[in-house]
Each structure stands twice: as C-alpha cells, then as structure tokens.
C-alpha cells in the first residue's frame, strides 16, 4: 500500500509538470510562403501576440523557403496550425490529418499583370512572352494557366518563370526580367501602392476561396476550439482590424462544411507534381 501511495503521489506531481512543460513548448503556426519570409513574419506579429495571450503558450510563426518545402512540411504534420492556399488546404485535409476551420472573407483571383506602359492589351498578346509566377504549385499559377488556355495560347507559346513569391513575380515584371506576371489578388493588394501604380491588370481569373486556416487533428478538441476562438476574436480587436485591412482580407469567418471540395482537381494536380514520397 505504501508503494502504491508513493506511486500515486509521484503521478500527481508529474502530471502538472507535464502540462507546464507542454505550455512552454511553442505552438507552431505555419505560414504559406506567398510573400518573402521577412515580410510574412513581420506582417503576422500582431496575430502572434494575440494567440500567445489567448492560448497561454508561446507561439512560433514559421514558414519555408519555397512552396514545395512548405507543402512537404505540412504533409508531415510539422505545424500545430497552418495558413495555406485553398487547394493545399484540401490536400492537407485529405492526406495529412488537418482540419480546415476558417478562411478570410475576401475571395481570391489570379491576376495577370503587366507594367503600366506595356504594349500588351489582351492575353493573346502574350505569345512569346516570359511570365513570372509565384510557384508552379501555387493555385494562382494554375488559374493563370487556365486563363491563358482559354485565350487560345498553347503552353509552348509562353515561358513561365518561377519568382518564388507573389511580390517577387510582380517585381520581375517591373524590372523587365519578365514581360508579365501572375499574382494573387490579395497579395497584389498588399504590394505598396507606389509599386501598384506602375502596374496594370491585364486579366482576372475565376473566383476561388481565399487562404484557409487549419488545425492539426492531433490537438484535442478543446485546443482546436481555443485556437479557432482566438483566431475569430483577433478580427474584433483594433490590431486585428488593422491587420485585415492592410492585407485586404475582408475579415475571418468559419469555413463551411465541404467548401473546399470543388478544389479537388487542383489538390490532385499538386499531388502529382510532388511525386511519390520516399
């Protein structure tokens, strides 16, 4: 009996210690690398502080050097919560045990942009052009190719250049490294106004959902709920409203059941592009 009592005492001491240790472990939030890492981490500091306050846990905002690495890390469950493109969110939901929980109110389009003084007037004029894109895995890249297909251009009629981010693609068009660029409508709104004044939108794609927030299903139901509540409450704060306005996001809302299902073809295209996992 004394040995059992001692064991019980040991367990009652160890359990709070384990909870305390877990509280000290950073809550890892993965941010889709659609902008440069420094831009992303700086942009999301207000949200990081809010999450730390609501979750009572250190929060670490993380990204990756490129889209492929980020998708691989997401698929490997590297993040407790993740903000990613809608087609990649569908892939994470299907294959990586993530639960989609929220999205931004503003929808997303692919924009095909050119310098303001460009001679191009319509998509058909881009035959023979170099077009900068964020990444072949990006949904806006796929939507942009869809627009060019519909304009009657064959894939051999133009050259896509990977600029590794939306702002990188826009800058490539401005610098002359490419004649045009494909970018997302929300990242485009985040480009400094002075830069946007030097650009012109040549065409816009069909509308799709914005970026999606997901939580890792390894978190218990209470922790998932706490994260969603913290995310939604952020939108009601002064910092949150300023953040959402600066990003052109239009608020944060819960995702509707099945809302990502229409993106299955894009998710499967990404899966093929990634190839078999070792």
CSV table of C-alpha atoms in Angstrom, one decimal:
chain,number,residue,atom,x,y,z
A,1,UNK,CA,0.0,0.0,0.0
A,2,UNK,CA,2.8,2.3,0.8
A,3,UNK,CA,4.4,1.7,-2.6
A,4,UNK,CA,1.0,2.4,-4.3
A,5,UNK,CA,0.6,5.6,-2.3
A,6,UNK,CA,4.1,6.7,-3.3
A,7,UNK,CA,3.4,5.9,-6.9
A,8,UNK,CA,0.1,7.9,-6.8
A,9,UNK,CA,1.9,10.8,-5.2
A,10,UNK,CA,4.6,10.7,-7.9
A,11,UNK,CA,2.0,10.7,-10.7
A,12,UNK,CA,0.1,13.7,-9.1
A,13,UNK,CA,3.3,15.6,-9.0
A,14,UNK,CA,4.4,14.6,-12.6
A,15,UNK,CA,1.1,15.5,-14.3
A,16,UNK,CA,1.1,19.2,-13.6
A,17,UNK,CA,4.8,19.3,-14.5
A,18,UNK,CA,4.0,17.7,-17.9
A,19,UNK,CA,1.2,20.3,-18.5
A,20,UNK,CA,3.6,23.1,-17.6
A,21,UNK,CA,6.2,21.6,-20.0
A,22,UNK,CA,3.7,21.5,-22.8
A,23,UNK,CA,2.6,25.1,-22.1
A,24,UNK,CA,6.3,26.1,-22.6
A,25,UNK,CA,6.5,24.4,-26.0
A,26,UNK,CA,5.9,26.8,-28.8
A,27,UNK,CA,2.6,26.5,-30.6
A,28,UNK,CA,3.8,26.2,-34.2
A,29,UNK,CA,1.9,28.1,-36.8
A,30,UNK,CA,2.9,27.5,-40.5
A,31,UNK,CA,2.5,30.5,-42.9
A,32,UNK,CA,2.2,29.8,-46.6
A,33,UNK,CA,5.3,31.5,-48.2
A,34,UNK,CA,3.4,33.6,-50.7
A,35,UNK,CA,5.4,36.6,-49.6
A,36,UNK,CA,9.1,36.8,-48.6
A,37,UNK,CA,9.8,35.3,-45.1
A,38,UNK,CA,10.7,38.7,-43.5
A,39,UNK,CA,7.5,40.2,-44.9
A,40,UNK,CA,5.4,37.4,-43.6
A,41,UNK,CA,6.9,37.2,-40.1
A,42,UNK,CA,6.7,40.9,-39.7
A,43,UNK,CA,3.1,41.1,-41.0
A,44,UNK,CA,1.8,38.4,-38.6
A,45,UNK,CA,3.4,39.7,-35.4
A,46,UNK,CA,0.1,41.2,-34.1
A,47,UNK,CA,-1.6,37.8,-34.6
A,48,UNK,CA,1.2,36.0,-32.9
A,49,UNK,CA,0.9,38.3,-29.8
A,50,UNK,CA,-2.9,37.7,-29.7
A,51,UNK,CA,-2.6,34.0,-30.0
A,52,UNK,CA,0.0,33.9,-27.2
A,53,UNK,CA,-2.4,35.8,-25.0
A,54,UNK,CA,-5.4,33.6,-25.7
A,55,UNK,CA,-3.6,30.2,-25.8
A,56,UNK,CA,-1.3,31.0,-22.8
A,57,UNK,CA,1.5,29.4,-24.7
A,58,UNK,CA,4.5,30.7,-26.7
A,59,UNK,CA,3.6,30.9,-30.4
A,60,UNK,CA,6.2,30.5,-33.2
A,61,UNK,CA,5.3,31.7,-36.6
A,62,UNK,CA,7.1,29.6,-39.2
A,63,UNK,CA,7.4,29.5,-43.0
A,64,UNK,CA,9.6,27.8,-45.6
A,65,UNK,CA,12.0,28.9,-48.3
A,66,UNK,CA,9.7,27.7,-51.1
A,67,UNK,CA,6.2,26.3,-51.8
A,68,UNK,CA,7.3,22.7,-52.2
A,69,UNK,CA,9.1,22.6,-48.9
A,70,UNK,CA,6.2,24.2,-47.1
A,71,UNK,CA,3.7,21.6,-48.6
A,72,UNK,CA,6.0,18.8,-47.6
A,73,UNK,CA,6.3,20.1,-44.0
A,74,UNK,CA,2.6,20.5,-43.8
A,75,UNK,CA,2.0,17.0,-45.1
A,76,UNK,CA,4.5,15.7,-42.5
A,77,UNK,CA,2.5,17.4,-39.7
A,78,UNK,CA,5.2,19.9,-38.8
A,79,UNK,CA,2.7,22.6,-37.7
A,80,UNK,CA,0.0,22.8,-35.0
A,81,UNK,CA,-1.9,25.2,-37.2
A,82,UNK,CA,-1.4,26.3,-40.7
A,83,UNK,CA,-2.4,29.0,-43.1
A,84,UNK,CA,-2.2,27.9,-46.6
A,85,UNK,CA,-3.7,28.2,-50.1
A,86,UNK,CA,-7.1,26.7,-50.5
A,87,UNK,CA,-6.1,23.8,-52.8
A,88,UNK,CA,-3.2,22.9,-50.5
A,89,UNK,CA,-5.6,23.1,-47.6
A,90,UNK,CA,-7.8,20.5,-49.3
A,91,UNK,CA,-4.7,18.3,-49.8
A,92,UNK,CA,-3.8,18.7,-46.1
A,93,UNK,CA,-7.3,17.8,-45.1
A,94,UNK,CA,-7.4,14.7,-47.3
A,95,UNK,CA,-3.9,13.3,-46.7
A,96,UNK,CA,-2.3,14.9,-43.6
A,97,UNK,CA,-4.9,14.8,-40.9
A,98,UNK,CA,-5.5,18.6,-40.7
A,99,UNK,CA,-9.0,20.1,-40.0
A,100,UNK,CA,-9.9,23.2,-42.1
A,101,UNK,CA,-11.5,25.7,-39.7
A,102,UNK,CA,-11.6,29.2,-41.1
A,103,UNK,CA,-10.9,31.4,-44.1
A,104,UNK,CA,-10.8,35.1,-44.9
A,105,UNK,CA,-14.0,36.9,-46.1
A,106,UNK,CA,-12.4,38.3,-49.3
A,107,UNK,CA,-12.2,35.8,-52.1
A,108,UNK,CA,-9.2,35.2,-54.3
A,109,UNK,CA,-8.5,35.6,-58.0
A,110,UNK,CA,-5.4,35.2,-60.2
A,111,UNK,CA,-4.4,38.5,-61.8
A,112,UNK,CA,-2.2,38.7,-64.9
A,113,UNK,CA,-0.4,42.0,-64.6
A,114,UNK,CA,2.0,43.9,-66.8
A,115,UNK,CA,3.9,47.2,-66.4
A,116,UNK,CA,1.6,50.2,-66.9
A,117,UNK,CA,3.3,51.2,-70.1
A,118,UNK,CA,3.3,47.7,-71.5
A,119,UNK,CA,2.1,47.4,-75.1
A,120,UNK,CA,0.1,44.3,-74.2
A,121,UNK,CA,-3.7,44.8,-74.4
A,122,UNK,CA,-5.1,41.3,-74.2
A,123,UNK,CA,-4.0,37.8,-73.1
A,124,UNK,CA,-3.4,36.7,-76.7
A,125,UNK,CA,-0.7,39.4,-77.0
A,126,UNK,CA,1.5,37.4,-74.5
A,127,UNK,CA,2.5,34.9,-77.2
A,128,UNK,CA,6.3,34.6,-76.9
A,129,UNK,CA,6.4,36.4,-73.5
A,130,UNK,CA,8.1,35.5,-70.3
A,131,UNK,CA,5.6,35.4,-67.4
A,132,UNK,CA,6.7,35.4,-63.8
A,133,UNK,CA,4.7,33.3,-61.3
A,134,UNK,CA,4.9,32.7,-57.6
A,135,UNK,CA,5.5,29.0,-58.0
A,136,UNK,CA,4.2,26.1,-60.1
A,137,UNK,CA,2.4,24.7,-57.0
A,138,UNK,CA,0.5,28.0,-56.4
A,139,UNK,CA,-3.2,28.0,-57.1
A,140,UNK,CA,-2.9,31.3,-58.9
A,141,UNK,CA,-0.3,29.8,-61.2
A,142,UNK,CA,-2.8,27.1,-62.1
A,143,UNK,CA,-5.6,29.6,-62.6
A,144,UNK,CA,-3.3,31.8,-64.7
A,145,UNK,CA,-2.5,28.9,-67.0
A,146,UNK,CA,-6.2,28.2,-67.2
A,147,UNK,CA,-6.8,31.8,-68.4
A,148,UNK,CA,-4.1,31.5,-71.0
A,149,UNK,CA,-5.5,28.3,-72.2
A,150,UNK,CA,-8.9,29.9,-72.6
A,151,UNK,CA,-7.3,32.8,-74.6
A,152,UNK,CA,-6.1,30.2,-77.1
A,153,UNK,CA,-2.5,30.1,-76.1
A,154,UNK,CA,-0.7,26.8,-76.1
A,155,UNK,CA,1.8,26.0,-73.2
A,156,UNK,CA,4.6,26.4,-75.7
A,157,UNK,CA,3.5,29.9,-76.6
A,158,UNK,CA,5.0,31.5,-73.5
A,159,UNK,CA,7.5,30.8,-70.8
A,160,UNK,CA,6.7,30.7,-67.1
A,161,UNK,CA,9.4,31.8,-64.7
A,162,UNK,CA,9.3,30.9,-61.0
A,163,UNK,CA,9.8,34.1,-59.0
A,164,UNK,CA,9.2,32.2,-55.6
A,165,UNK,CA,6.7,34.7,-54.3
A,166,UNK,CA,3.9,37.0,-55.4
A,167,UNK,CA,5.8,40.2,-54.8
A,168,UNK,CA,8.8,38.6,-56.5
A,169,UNK,CA,6.7,37.9,-59.5
A,170,UNK,CA,5.4,41.5,-59.6
A,171,UNK,CA,8.9,42.9,-59.2
A,172,UNK,CA,10.1,40.7,-62.1
A,173,UNK,CA,7.6,42.2,-64.4
A,174,UNK,CA,8.5,45.7,-63.3
A,175,UNK,CA,12.3,45.1,-63.6
A,176,UNK,CA,12.0,43.7,-67.1
A,177,UNK,CA,13.1,40.2,-66.1
A,178,UNK,CA,9.7,39.1,-67.4
A,179,UNK,CA,7.1,40.9,-69.6
A,180,UNK,CA,4.2,39.9,-67.3
A,181,UNK,CA,3.4,38.2,-64.0
A,182,UNK,CA,0.7,36.1,-62.5
A,183,UNK,CA,-0.1,37.0,-58.9
A,184,UNK,CA,-3.0,36.6,-56.4
A,185,UNK,CA,-5.5,39.4,-55.9
A,186,UNK,CA,-4.9,39.5,-52.1
A,187,UNK,CA,-1.1,39.6,-52.3
A,188,UNK,CA,-1.4,42.2,-55.0
A,189,UNK,CA,-3.4,44.4,-52.7
A,190,UNK,CA,-0.5,44.1,-50.2
A,191,UNK,CA,2.1,45.4,-52.6
A,192,UNK,CA,3.0,49.1,-51.8
A,193,UNK,CA,0.7,51.5,-53.6
A,194,UNK,CA,3.6,53.2,-55.3
A,195,UNK,CA,4.6,49.9,-56.9
A,196,UNK,CA,1.0,49.1,-57.9
A,197,UNK,CA,0.7,52.4,-59.7
A,198,UNK,CA,3.4,51.2,-62.0
A,199,UNK,CA,1.5,48.1,-62.9
A,200,UNK,CA,-1.7,47.3,-64.8
A,201,UNK,CA,-4.1,44.3,-64.5
A,202,UNK,CA,-4.5,42.7,-67.9
A,203,UNK,CA,-6.9,40.0,-66.9
A,204,UNK,CA,-8.5,38.3,-63.9
A,205,UNK,CA,-9.4,34.6,-63.3
A,206,UNK,CA,-12.5,33.0,-61.9
A,207,UNK,CA,-13.1,33.4,-58.2
A,208,UNK,CA,-11.9,30.8,-55.6
A,209,UNK,CA,-11.8,30.7,-51.7
A,210,UNK,CA,-9.1,32.7,-50.0
A,211,UNK,CA,-6.3,31.2,-47.9
A,212,UNK,CA,-7.5,28.7,-45.3
A,213,UNK,CA,-6.6,28.1,-41.6
A,214,UNK,CA,-6.3,24.5,-40.5
A,215,UNK,CA,-5.5,22.9,-37.2
A,216,UNK,CA,-3.7,19.6,-36.7
A,217,UNK,CA,-6.1,16.9,-35.7
A,218,UNK,CA,-3.5,15.6,-33.1
A,219,UNK,CA,-4.6,18.6,-31.0
A,220,UNK,CA,-7.5,17.7,-28.7
A,221,UNK,CA,-11.0,19.1,-29.4
A,222,UNK,CA,-10.7,21.8,-26.7
A,223,UNK,CA,-7.4,23.0,-28.0
A,224,UNK,CA,-8.7,23.2,-31.6
A,225,UNK,CA,-11.7,25.2,-30.3
A,226,UNK,CA,-9.5,27.5,-28.4
A,227,UNK,CA,-7.4,28.2,-31.5
A,228,UNK,CA,-10.5,29.0,-33.6
A,229,UNK,CA,-11.9,31.2,-30.9
A,230,UNK,CA,-8.6,33.1,-30.6
A,231,UNK,CA,-8.5,33.5,-34.4
A,232,UNK,CA,-12.0,34.8,-34.6
A,233,UNK,CA,-11.6,37.1,-31.6
A,234,UNK,CA,-8.5,38.6,-33.2
A,235,UNK,CA,-10.6,40.0,-36.0
A,236,UNK,CA,-12.6,42.0,-33.4
A,237,UNK,CA,-9.5,43.8,-32.0
A,238,UNK,CA,-8.1,47.1,-33.2
A,239,UNK,CA,-4.9,45.3,-34.2
A,240,UNK,CA,-6.9,42.6,-35.9
A,241,UNK,CA,-9.0,45.1,-37.9
A,242,UNK,CA,-5.8,47.0,-39.0
A,243,UNK,CA,-4.1,43.7,-39.9
A,244,UNK,CA,-7.1,42.5,-42.0
A,245,UNK,CA,-7.4,45.9,-43.7
A,246,UNK,CA,-3.7,46.0,-44.6
A,247,UNK,CA,-4.0,42.5,-46.1
A,248,UNK,CA,-7.3,43.1,-48.0
A,249,UNK,CA,-8.7,40.0,-46.3
A,250,UNK,CA,-12.2,41.2,-45.5
A,251,UNK,CA,-12.5,39.6,-42.1
A,252,UNK,CA,-12.2,36.0,-40.8
A,253,UNK,CA,-15.0,33.5,-40.9
A,254,UNK,CA,-15.6,29.9,-40.1
A,255,UNK,CA,-15.3,27.6,-43.1
A,256,UNK,CA,-18.5,25.9,-44.3
A,257,UNK,CA,-18.5,22.1,-44.5
A,258,UNK,CA,-17.5,20.8,-47.9
A,259,UNK,CA,-16.4,24.3,-49.0
A,260,UNK,CA,-13.1,23.0,-50.3
A,261,UNK,CA,-14.4,20.0,-52.2
A,262,UNK,CA,-14.5,21.9,-55.6
A,263,UNK,CA,-10.7,22.3,-55.3
A,264,UNK,CA,-10.1,18.5,-55.6
A,265,UNK,CA,-8.7,18.7,-59.1
A,266,UNK,CA,-6.1,21.3,-58.1
A,267,UNK,CA,-5.2,19.3,-55.0
A,268,UNK,CA,-4.7,16.2,-57.1
A,269,UNK,CA,-2.6,18.2,-59.6
A,270,UNK,CA,-0.3,19.2,-56.7
A,271,UNK,CA,-0.1,15.6,-55.5
A,272,UNK,CA,1.1,14.5,-59.0
A,273,UNK,CA,3.6,17.4,-59.1
A,274,UNK,CA,5.1,16.4,-55.8
A,275,UNK,CA,5.5,12.8,-56.8
A,276,UNK,CA,5.7,9.7,-54.6
A,277,UNK,CA,7.1,10.2,-51.0
A,278,UNK,CA,10.1,8.1,-50.1
